[in-house]
Short mmCIF file of C-alpha atoms and ligand atoms in Angstrom, two decimals:
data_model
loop_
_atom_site.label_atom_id
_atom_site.label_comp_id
_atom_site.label_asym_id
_atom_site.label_seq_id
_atom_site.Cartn_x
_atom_site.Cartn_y
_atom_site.Cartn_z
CA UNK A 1 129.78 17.44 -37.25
CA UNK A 2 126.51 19.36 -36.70
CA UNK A 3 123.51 19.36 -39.42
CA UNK A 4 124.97 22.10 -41.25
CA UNK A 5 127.98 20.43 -41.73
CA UNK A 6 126.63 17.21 -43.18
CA UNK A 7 124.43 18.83 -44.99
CA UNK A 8 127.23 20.62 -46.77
CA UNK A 9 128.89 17.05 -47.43
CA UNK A 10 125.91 15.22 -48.55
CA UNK A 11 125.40 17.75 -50.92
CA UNK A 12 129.43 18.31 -52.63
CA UNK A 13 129.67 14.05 -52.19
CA UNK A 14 126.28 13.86 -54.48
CA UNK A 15 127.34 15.73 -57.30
CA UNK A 16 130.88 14.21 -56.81
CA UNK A 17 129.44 10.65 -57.11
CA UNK A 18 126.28 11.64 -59.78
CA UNK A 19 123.98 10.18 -57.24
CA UNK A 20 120.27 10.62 -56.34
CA UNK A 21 118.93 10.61 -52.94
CA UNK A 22 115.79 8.95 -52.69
CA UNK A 23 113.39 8.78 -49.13
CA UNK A 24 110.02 6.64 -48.04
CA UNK A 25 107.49 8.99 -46.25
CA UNK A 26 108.50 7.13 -42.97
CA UNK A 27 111.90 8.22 -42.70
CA UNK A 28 112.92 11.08 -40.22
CA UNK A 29 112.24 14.78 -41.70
CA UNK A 30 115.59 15.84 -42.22
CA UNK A 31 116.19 12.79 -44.18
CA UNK A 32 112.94 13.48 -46.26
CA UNK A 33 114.75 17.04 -46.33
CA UNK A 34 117.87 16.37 -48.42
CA UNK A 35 115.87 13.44 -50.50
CA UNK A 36 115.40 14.54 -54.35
CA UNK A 37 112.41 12.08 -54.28
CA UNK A 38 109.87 11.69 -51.37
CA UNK A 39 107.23 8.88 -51.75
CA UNK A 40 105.47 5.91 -51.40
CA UNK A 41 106.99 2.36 -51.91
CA UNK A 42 105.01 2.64 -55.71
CA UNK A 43 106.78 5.60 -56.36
CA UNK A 44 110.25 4.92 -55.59
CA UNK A 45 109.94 1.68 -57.35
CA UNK A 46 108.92 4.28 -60.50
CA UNK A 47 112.11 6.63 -59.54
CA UNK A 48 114.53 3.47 -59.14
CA UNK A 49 113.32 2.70 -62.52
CA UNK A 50 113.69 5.36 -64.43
CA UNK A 51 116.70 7.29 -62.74
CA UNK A 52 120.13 8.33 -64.78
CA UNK A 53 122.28 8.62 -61.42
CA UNK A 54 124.99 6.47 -61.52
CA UNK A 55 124.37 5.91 -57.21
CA UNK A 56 121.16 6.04 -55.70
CA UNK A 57 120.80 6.17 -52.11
CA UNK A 58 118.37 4.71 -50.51
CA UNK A 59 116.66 6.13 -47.09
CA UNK A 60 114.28 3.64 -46.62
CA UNK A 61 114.45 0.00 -45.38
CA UNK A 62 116.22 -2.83 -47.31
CA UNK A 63 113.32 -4.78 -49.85
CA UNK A 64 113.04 -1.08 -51.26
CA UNK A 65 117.21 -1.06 -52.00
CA UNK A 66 117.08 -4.53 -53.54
CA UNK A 67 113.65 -3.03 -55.76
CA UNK A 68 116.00 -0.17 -56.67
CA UNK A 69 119.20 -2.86 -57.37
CA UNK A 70 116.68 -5.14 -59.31
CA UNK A 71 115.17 -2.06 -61.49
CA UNK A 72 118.32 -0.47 -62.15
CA UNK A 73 121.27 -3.20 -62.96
CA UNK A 74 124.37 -1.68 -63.04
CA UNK A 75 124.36 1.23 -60.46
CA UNK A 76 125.08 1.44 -57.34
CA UNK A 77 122.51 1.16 -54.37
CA UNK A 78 123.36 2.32 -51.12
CA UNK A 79 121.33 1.14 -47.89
CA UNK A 80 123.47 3.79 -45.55
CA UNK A 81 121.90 1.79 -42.43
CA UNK A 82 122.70 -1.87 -43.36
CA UNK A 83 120.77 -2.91 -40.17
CA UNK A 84 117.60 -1.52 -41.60
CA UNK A 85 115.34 -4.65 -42.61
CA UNK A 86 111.48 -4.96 -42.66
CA UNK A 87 110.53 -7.48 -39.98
CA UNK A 88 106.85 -8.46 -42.22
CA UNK A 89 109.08 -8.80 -45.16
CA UNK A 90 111.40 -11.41 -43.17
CA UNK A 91 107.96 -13.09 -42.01
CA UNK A 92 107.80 -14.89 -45.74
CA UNK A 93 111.39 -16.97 -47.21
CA UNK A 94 111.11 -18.10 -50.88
CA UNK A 95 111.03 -22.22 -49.37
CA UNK A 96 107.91 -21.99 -47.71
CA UNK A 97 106.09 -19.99 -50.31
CA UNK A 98 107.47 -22.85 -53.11
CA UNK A 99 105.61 -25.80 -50.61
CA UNK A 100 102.61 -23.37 -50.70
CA UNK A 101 102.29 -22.97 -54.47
CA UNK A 102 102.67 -26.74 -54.55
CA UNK A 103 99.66 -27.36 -52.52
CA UNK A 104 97.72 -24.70 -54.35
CA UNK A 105 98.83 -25.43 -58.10
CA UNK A 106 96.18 -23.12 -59.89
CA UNK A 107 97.03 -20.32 -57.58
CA UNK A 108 98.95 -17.22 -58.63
CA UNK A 109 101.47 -15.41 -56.32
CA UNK A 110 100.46 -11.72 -55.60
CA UNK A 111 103.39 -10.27 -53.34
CA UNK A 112 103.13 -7.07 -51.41
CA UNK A 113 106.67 -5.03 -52.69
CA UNK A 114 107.52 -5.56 -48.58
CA UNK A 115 109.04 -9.49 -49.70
CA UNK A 116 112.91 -10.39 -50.31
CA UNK A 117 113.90 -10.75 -53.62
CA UNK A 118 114.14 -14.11 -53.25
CA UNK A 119 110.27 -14.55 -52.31
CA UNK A 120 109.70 -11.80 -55.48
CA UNK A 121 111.46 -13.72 -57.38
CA UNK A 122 108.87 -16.84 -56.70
CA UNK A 123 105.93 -14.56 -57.20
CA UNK A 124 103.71 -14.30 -60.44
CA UNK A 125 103.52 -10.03 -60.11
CA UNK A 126 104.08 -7.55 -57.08
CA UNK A 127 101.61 -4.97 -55.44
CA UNK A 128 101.81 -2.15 -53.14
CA UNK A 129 99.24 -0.27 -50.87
CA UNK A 130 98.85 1.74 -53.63
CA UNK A 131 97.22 -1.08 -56.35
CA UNK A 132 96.89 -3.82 -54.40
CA UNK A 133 92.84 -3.88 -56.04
CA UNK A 134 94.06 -3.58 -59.04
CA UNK A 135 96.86 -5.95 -59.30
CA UNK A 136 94.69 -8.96 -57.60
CA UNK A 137 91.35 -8.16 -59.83
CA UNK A 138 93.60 -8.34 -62.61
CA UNK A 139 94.94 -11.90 -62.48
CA UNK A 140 93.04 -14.32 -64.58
CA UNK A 141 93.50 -16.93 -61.59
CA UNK A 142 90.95 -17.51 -59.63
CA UNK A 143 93.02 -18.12 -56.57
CA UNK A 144 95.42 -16.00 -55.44
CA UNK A 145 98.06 -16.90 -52.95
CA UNK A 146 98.74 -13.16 -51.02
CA UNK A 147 101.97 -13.01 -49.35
CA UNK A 148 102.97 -11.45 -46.68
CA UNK A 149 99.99 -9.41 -45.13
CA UNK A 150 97.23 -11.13 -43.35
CA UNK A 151 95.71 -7.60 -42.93
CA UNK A 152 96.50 -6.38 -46.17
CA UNK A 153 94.87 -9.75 -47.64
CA UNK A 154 91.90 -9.66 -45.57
CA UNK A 155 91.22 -6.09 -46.47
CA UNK A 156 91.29 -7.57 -50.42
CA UNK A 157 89.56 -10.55 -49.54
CA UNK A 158 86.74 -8.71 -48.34
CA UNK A 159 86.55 -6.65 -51.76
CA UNK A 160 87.05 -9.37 -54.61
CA UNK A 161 84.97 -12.07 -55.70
CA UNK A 162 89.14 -13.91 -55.52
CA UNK A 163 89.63 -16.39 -53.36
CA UNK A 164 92.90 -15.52 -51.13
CA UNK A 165 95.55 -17.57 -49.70
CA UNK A 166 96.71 -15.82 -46.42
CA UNK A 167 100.08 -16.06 -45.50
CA UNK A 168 100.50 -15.10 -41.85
CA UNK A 169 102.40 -11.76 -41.88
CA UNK A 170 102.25 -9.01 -40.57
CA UNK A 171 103.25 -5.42 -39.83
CA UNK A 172 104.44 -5.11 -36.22
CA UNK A 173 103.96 -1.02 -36.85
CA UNK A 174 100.09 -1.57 -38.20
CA UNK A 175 99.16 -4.19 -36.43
CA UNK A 176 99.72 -2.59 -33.27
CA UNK A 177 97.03 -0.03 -34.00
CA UNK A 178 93.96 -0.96 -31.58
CA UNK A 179 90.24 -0.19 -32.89
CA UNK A 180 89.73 0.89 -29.52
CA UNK A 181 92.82 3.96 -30.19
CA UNK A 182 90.47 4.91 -33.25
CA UNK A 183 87.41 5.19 -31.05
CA UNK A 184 88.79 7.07 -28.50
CA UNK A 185 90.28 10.01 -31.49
CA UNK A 186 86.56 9.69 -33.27
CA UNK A 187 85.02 10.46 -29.49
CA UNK A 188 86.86 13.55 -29.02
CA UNK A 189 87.29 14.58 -32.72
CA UNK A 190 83.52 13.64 -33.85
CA UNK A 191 83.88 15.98 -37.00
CA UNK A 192 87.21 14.15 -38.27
CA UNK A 193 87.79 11.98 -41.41
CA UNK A 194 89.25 8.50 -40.42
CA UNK A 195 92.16 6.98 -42.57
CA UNK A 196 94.04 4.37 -42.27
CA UNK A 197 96.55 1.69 -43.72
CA UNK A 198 95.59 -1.68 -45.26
CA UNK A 199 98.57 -3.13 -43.37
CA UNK A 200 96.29 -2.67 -39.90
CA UNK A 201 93.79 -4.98 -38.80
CA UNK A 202 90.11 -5.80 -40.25
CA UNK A 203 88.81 -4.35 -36.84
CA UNK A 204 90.60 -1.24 -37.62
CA UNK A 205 89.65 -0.77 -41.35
CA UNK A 206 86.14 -1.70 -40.34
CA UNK A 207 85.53 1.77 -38.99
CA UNK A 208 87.53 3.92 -40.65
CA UNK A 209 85.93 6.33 -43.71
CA UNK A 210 88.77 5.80 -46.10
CA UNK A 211 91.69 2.40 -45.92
CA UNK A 212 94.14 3.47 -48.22
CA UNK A 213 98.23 3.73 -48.87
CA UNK A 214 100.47 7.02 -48.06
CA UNK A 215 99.98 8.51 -51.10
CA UNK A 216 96.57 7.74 -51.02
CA UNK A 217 96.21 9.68 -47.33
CA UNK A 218 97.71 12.57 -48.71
CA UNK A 219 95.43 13.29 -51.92
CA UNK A 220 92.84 12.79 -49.35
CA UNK A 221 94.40 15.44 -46.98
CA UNK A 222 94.94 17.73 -49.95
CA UNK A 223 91.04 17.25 -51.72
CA UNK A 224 88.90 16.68 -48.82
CA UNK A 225 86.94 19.31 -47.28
CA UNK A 226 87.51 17.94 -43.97
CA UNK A 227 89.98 20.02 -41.68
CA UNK A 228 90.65 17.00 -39.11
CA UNK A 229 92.03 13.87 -40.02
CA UNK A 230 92.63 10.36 -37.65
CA UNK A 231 95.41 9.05 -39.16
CA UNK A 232 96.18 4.96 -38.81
CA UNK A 233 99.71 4.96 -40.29
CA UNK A 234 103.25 5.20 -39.70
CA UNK A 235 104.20 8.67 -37.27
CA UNK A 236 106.65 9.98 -39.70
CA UNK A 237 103.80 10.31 -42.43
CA UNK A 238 102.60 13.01 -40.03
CA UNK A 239 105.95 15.75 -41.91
CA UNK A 240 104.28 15.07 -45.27
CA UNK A 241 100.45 15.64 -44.63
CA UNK A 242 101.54 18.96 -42.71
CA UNK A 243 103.11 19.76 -45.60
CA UNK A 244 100.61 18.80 -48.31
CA UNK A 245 97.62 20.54 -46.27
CA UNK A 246 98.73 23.01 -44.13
CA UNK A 247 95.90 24.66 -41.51
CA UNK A 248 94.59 21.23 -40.97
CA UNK A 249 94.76 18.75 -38.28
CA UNK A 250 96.39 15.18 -38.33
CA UNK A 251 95.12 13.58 -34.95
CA UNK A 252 97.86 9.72 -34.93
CA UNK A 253 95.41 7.96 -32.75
CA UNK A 254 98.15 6.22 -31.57
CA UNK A 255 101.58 8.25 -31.57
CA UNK A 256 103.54 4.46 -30.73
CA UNK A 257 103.12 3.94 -34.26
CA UNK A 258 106.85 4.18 -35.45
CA UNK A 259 108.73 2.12 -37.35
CA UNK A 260 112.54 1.66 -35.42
CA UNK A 261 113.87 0.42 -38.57
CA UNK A 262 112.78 3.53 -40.37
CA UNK A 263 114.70 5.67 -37.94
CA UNK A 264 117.94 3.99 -38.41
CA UNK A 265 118.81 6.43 -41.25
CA UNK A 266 120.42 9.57 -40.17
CA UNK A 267 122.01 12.24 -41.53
CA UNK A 268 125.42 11.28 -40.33
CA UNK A 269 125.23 7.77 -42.23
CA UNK A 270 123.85 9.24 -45.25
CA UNK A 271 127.13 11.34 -45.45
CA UNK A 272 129.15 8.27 -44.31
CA UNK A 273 127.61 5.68 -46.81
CA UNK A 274 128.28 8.31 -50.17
CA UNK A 275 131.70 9.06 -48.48
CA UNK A 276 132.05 5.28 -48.71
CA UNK A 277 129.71 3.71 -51.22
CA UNK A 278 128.51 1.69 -48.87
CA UNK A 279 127.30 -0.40 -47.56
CA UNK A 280 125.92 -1.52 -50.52
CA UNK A 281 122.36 -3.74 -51.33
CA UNK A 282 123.19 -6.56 -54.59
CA UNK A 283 120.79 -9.38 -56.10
CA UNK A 284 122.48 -12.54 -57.90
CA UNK A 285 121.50 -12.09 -61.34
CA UNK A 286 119.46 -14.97 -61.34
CA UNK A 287 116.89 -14.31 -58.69
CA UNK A 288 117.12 -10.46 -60.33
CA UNK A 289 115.79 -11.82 -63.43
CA UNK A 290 112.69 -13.44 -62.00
CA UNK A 291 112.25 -10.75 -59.55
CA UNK A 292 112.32 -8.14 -61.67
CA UNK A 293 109.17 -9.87 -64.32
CA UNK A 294 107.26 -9.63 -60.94
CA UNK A 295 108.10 -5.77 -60.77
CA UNK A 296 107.85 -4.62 -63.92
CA UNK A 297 104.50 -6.19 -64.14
CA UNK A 298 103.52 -4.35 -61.26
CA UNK A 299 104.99 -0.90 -62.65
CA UNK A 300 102.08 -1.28 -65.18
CA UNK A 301 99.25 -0.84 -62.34
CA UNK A 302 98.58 2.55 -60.79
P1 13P B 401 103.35 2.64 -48.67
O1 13P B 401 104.15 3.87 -48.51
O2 13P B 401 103.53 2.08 -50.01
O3 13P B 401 101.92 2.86 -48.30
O4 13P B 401 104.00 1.53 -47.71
C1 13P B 401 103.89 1.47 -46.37
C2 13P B 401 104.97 0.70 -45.70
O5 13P B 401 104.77 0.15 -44.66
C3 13P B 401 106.30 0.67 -46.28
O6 13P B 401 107.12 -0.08 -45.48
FE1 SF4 B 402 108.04 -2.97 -42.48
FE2 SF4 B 402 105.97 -1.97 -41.14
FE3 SF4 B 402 108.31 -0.79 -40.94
FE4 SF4 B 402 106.94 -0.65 -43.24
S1 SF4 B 402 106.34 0.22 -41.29
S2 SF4 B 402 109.13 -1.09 -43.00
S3 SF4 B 402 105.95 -2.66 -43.25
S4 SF4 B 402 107.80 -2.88 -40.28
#
């Protein structure tokens, strides 16, 4: 069936099946198309919250479905691409982190929303790019066990008087940004703003003007004066900056940058999974319940 086509079924199968489409920044444009929420991992964990759709859909990767399942007991979550995982959330399993807290019993668990449930559901509250400051300064511990980003909890480290517990993750997407990528853009864009991620490395962050989530990257696009940005994040970001300034330039120092699991989701399998209700993402009640503490105290920080 061509675009028009599915696009024609997506929409009669959503108001058939009450359901609400909902899309990170990273997935392909015509996903972020036909999404009635575009966002950041903050966000959707907001919209899975509050939603009155008896199905939401979920065109992202699978820790954001089980946020959605965890926030919303009792309706359906879809993950149309089943395959679609986050390889830095599979970098941290609940066992490991439990023989961590035990050698660091004062600690508290801060976990980046990019964890299983299971690993959420061992965790004390749960950040994203967006309040990761926030959420750690806030902790009355002094220690703070950060799971899974060694980036992300270098680039906190280095702004808190916390002590923080690495865990050796990492974001294969990020991480594969090179300093020497940024250099090169700042050489032949000398006028441009640098942003970039806290998921890429201290080297990176080091000599960028602004480290900061998606959301954060595209208030800057929309407030700064600048007309050129370097942008250290994930390609398909690129769809909603064009959007949210358009005239100005978004220079992806490196255009690798592209998350595979993020492109699982097309059009075709968003049809297919509503057609379906499938396949679809479920918690066991009981690591739901401790998960979702973790969550809910992290829907309090913005
Ligand atoms: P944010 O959109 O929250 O900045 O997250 C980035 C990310 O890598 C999600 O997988
Ligand atoms: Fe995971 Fe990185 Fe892909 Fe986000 S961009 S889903 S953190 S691998």
């Amino acid at each position: 069936m061509n675009d028009g086509g599915l696009l024609a079924q997506i929409e009669r199968l959503k108001r058939q099946k009450k359901a609400i489409i909902l899309s990170h920044f990273y997935q392909r444009p015509e996903i972020q198309d036909i999404a009635d929420y575009v966002g950041d991992s903050f966000g959707l964990s907001q919209q899975a919250a509050q939603t009155d759709a008896d199905v939401i859909v979920f065109c992202g990767v699978r820790f954001m479905a089980e946020v959605a399942a965890i926030l919303s007991p009792g309706k359906i979550v879809l993950l149309p691409e089943s395959e679609a995982g986050c390889p830095m959330a599979d970098m941290a399993d609940a066992e490991s982190l439990r023989s961590l807290k035990k050698q660091y019993p004062e600690a508290a668990v801060v976990s980046y929303v990019n964890t299983s449930a299971e690993v959420k559901a061992e965790s004390d509250v749960c950040c994203t790019s967006a309040n990761v400051l926030k959420v750690v300064n806030s902790m009355p511990q002094r220690q703070i066990i950060f799971v899974p980003d060694r980036n992300m909890g270098q680039f906190v480290a280095a702004r808190t008087e916390k002590e923080i517990i690495l865990w050796q993750g990492y974001c294969y997407v990020h991480d594969h940004l090179g300093a020497d990528d940024v250099l090169r853009a700042k050489q032949a864009h000398a006028e441009a703003l640098v942003m970039v991620h806290p998921e890429c490395s201290p080297a990176v962050a080091e000599i960028a003007d602004y480290v900061t989530g998606t959301t954060g990257m595209l208030k800057l696009a929309r407030t700064e004066s600048a007309n050129t940005f370097i942008v250290g994040t994930e390609i398909g970001l690129e769809y909603a900056l064009k959007k949210a300034a358009p005239g100005k330039d978004f220079i992806f120092s490196n255009p690798d940058l592209s998350c595979f699991n993020m492109k699982l989701t097309t059009l075709a399998k968003v049809a297919d999974s509503l057609e379906k209700l499938g396949p679809q993402v479920s918690v066991p009640a009981h690591v739901a319940a401790r998960a979702r503490l973790a969550l809910e105290r992290m829907l309090t920080f913005y």
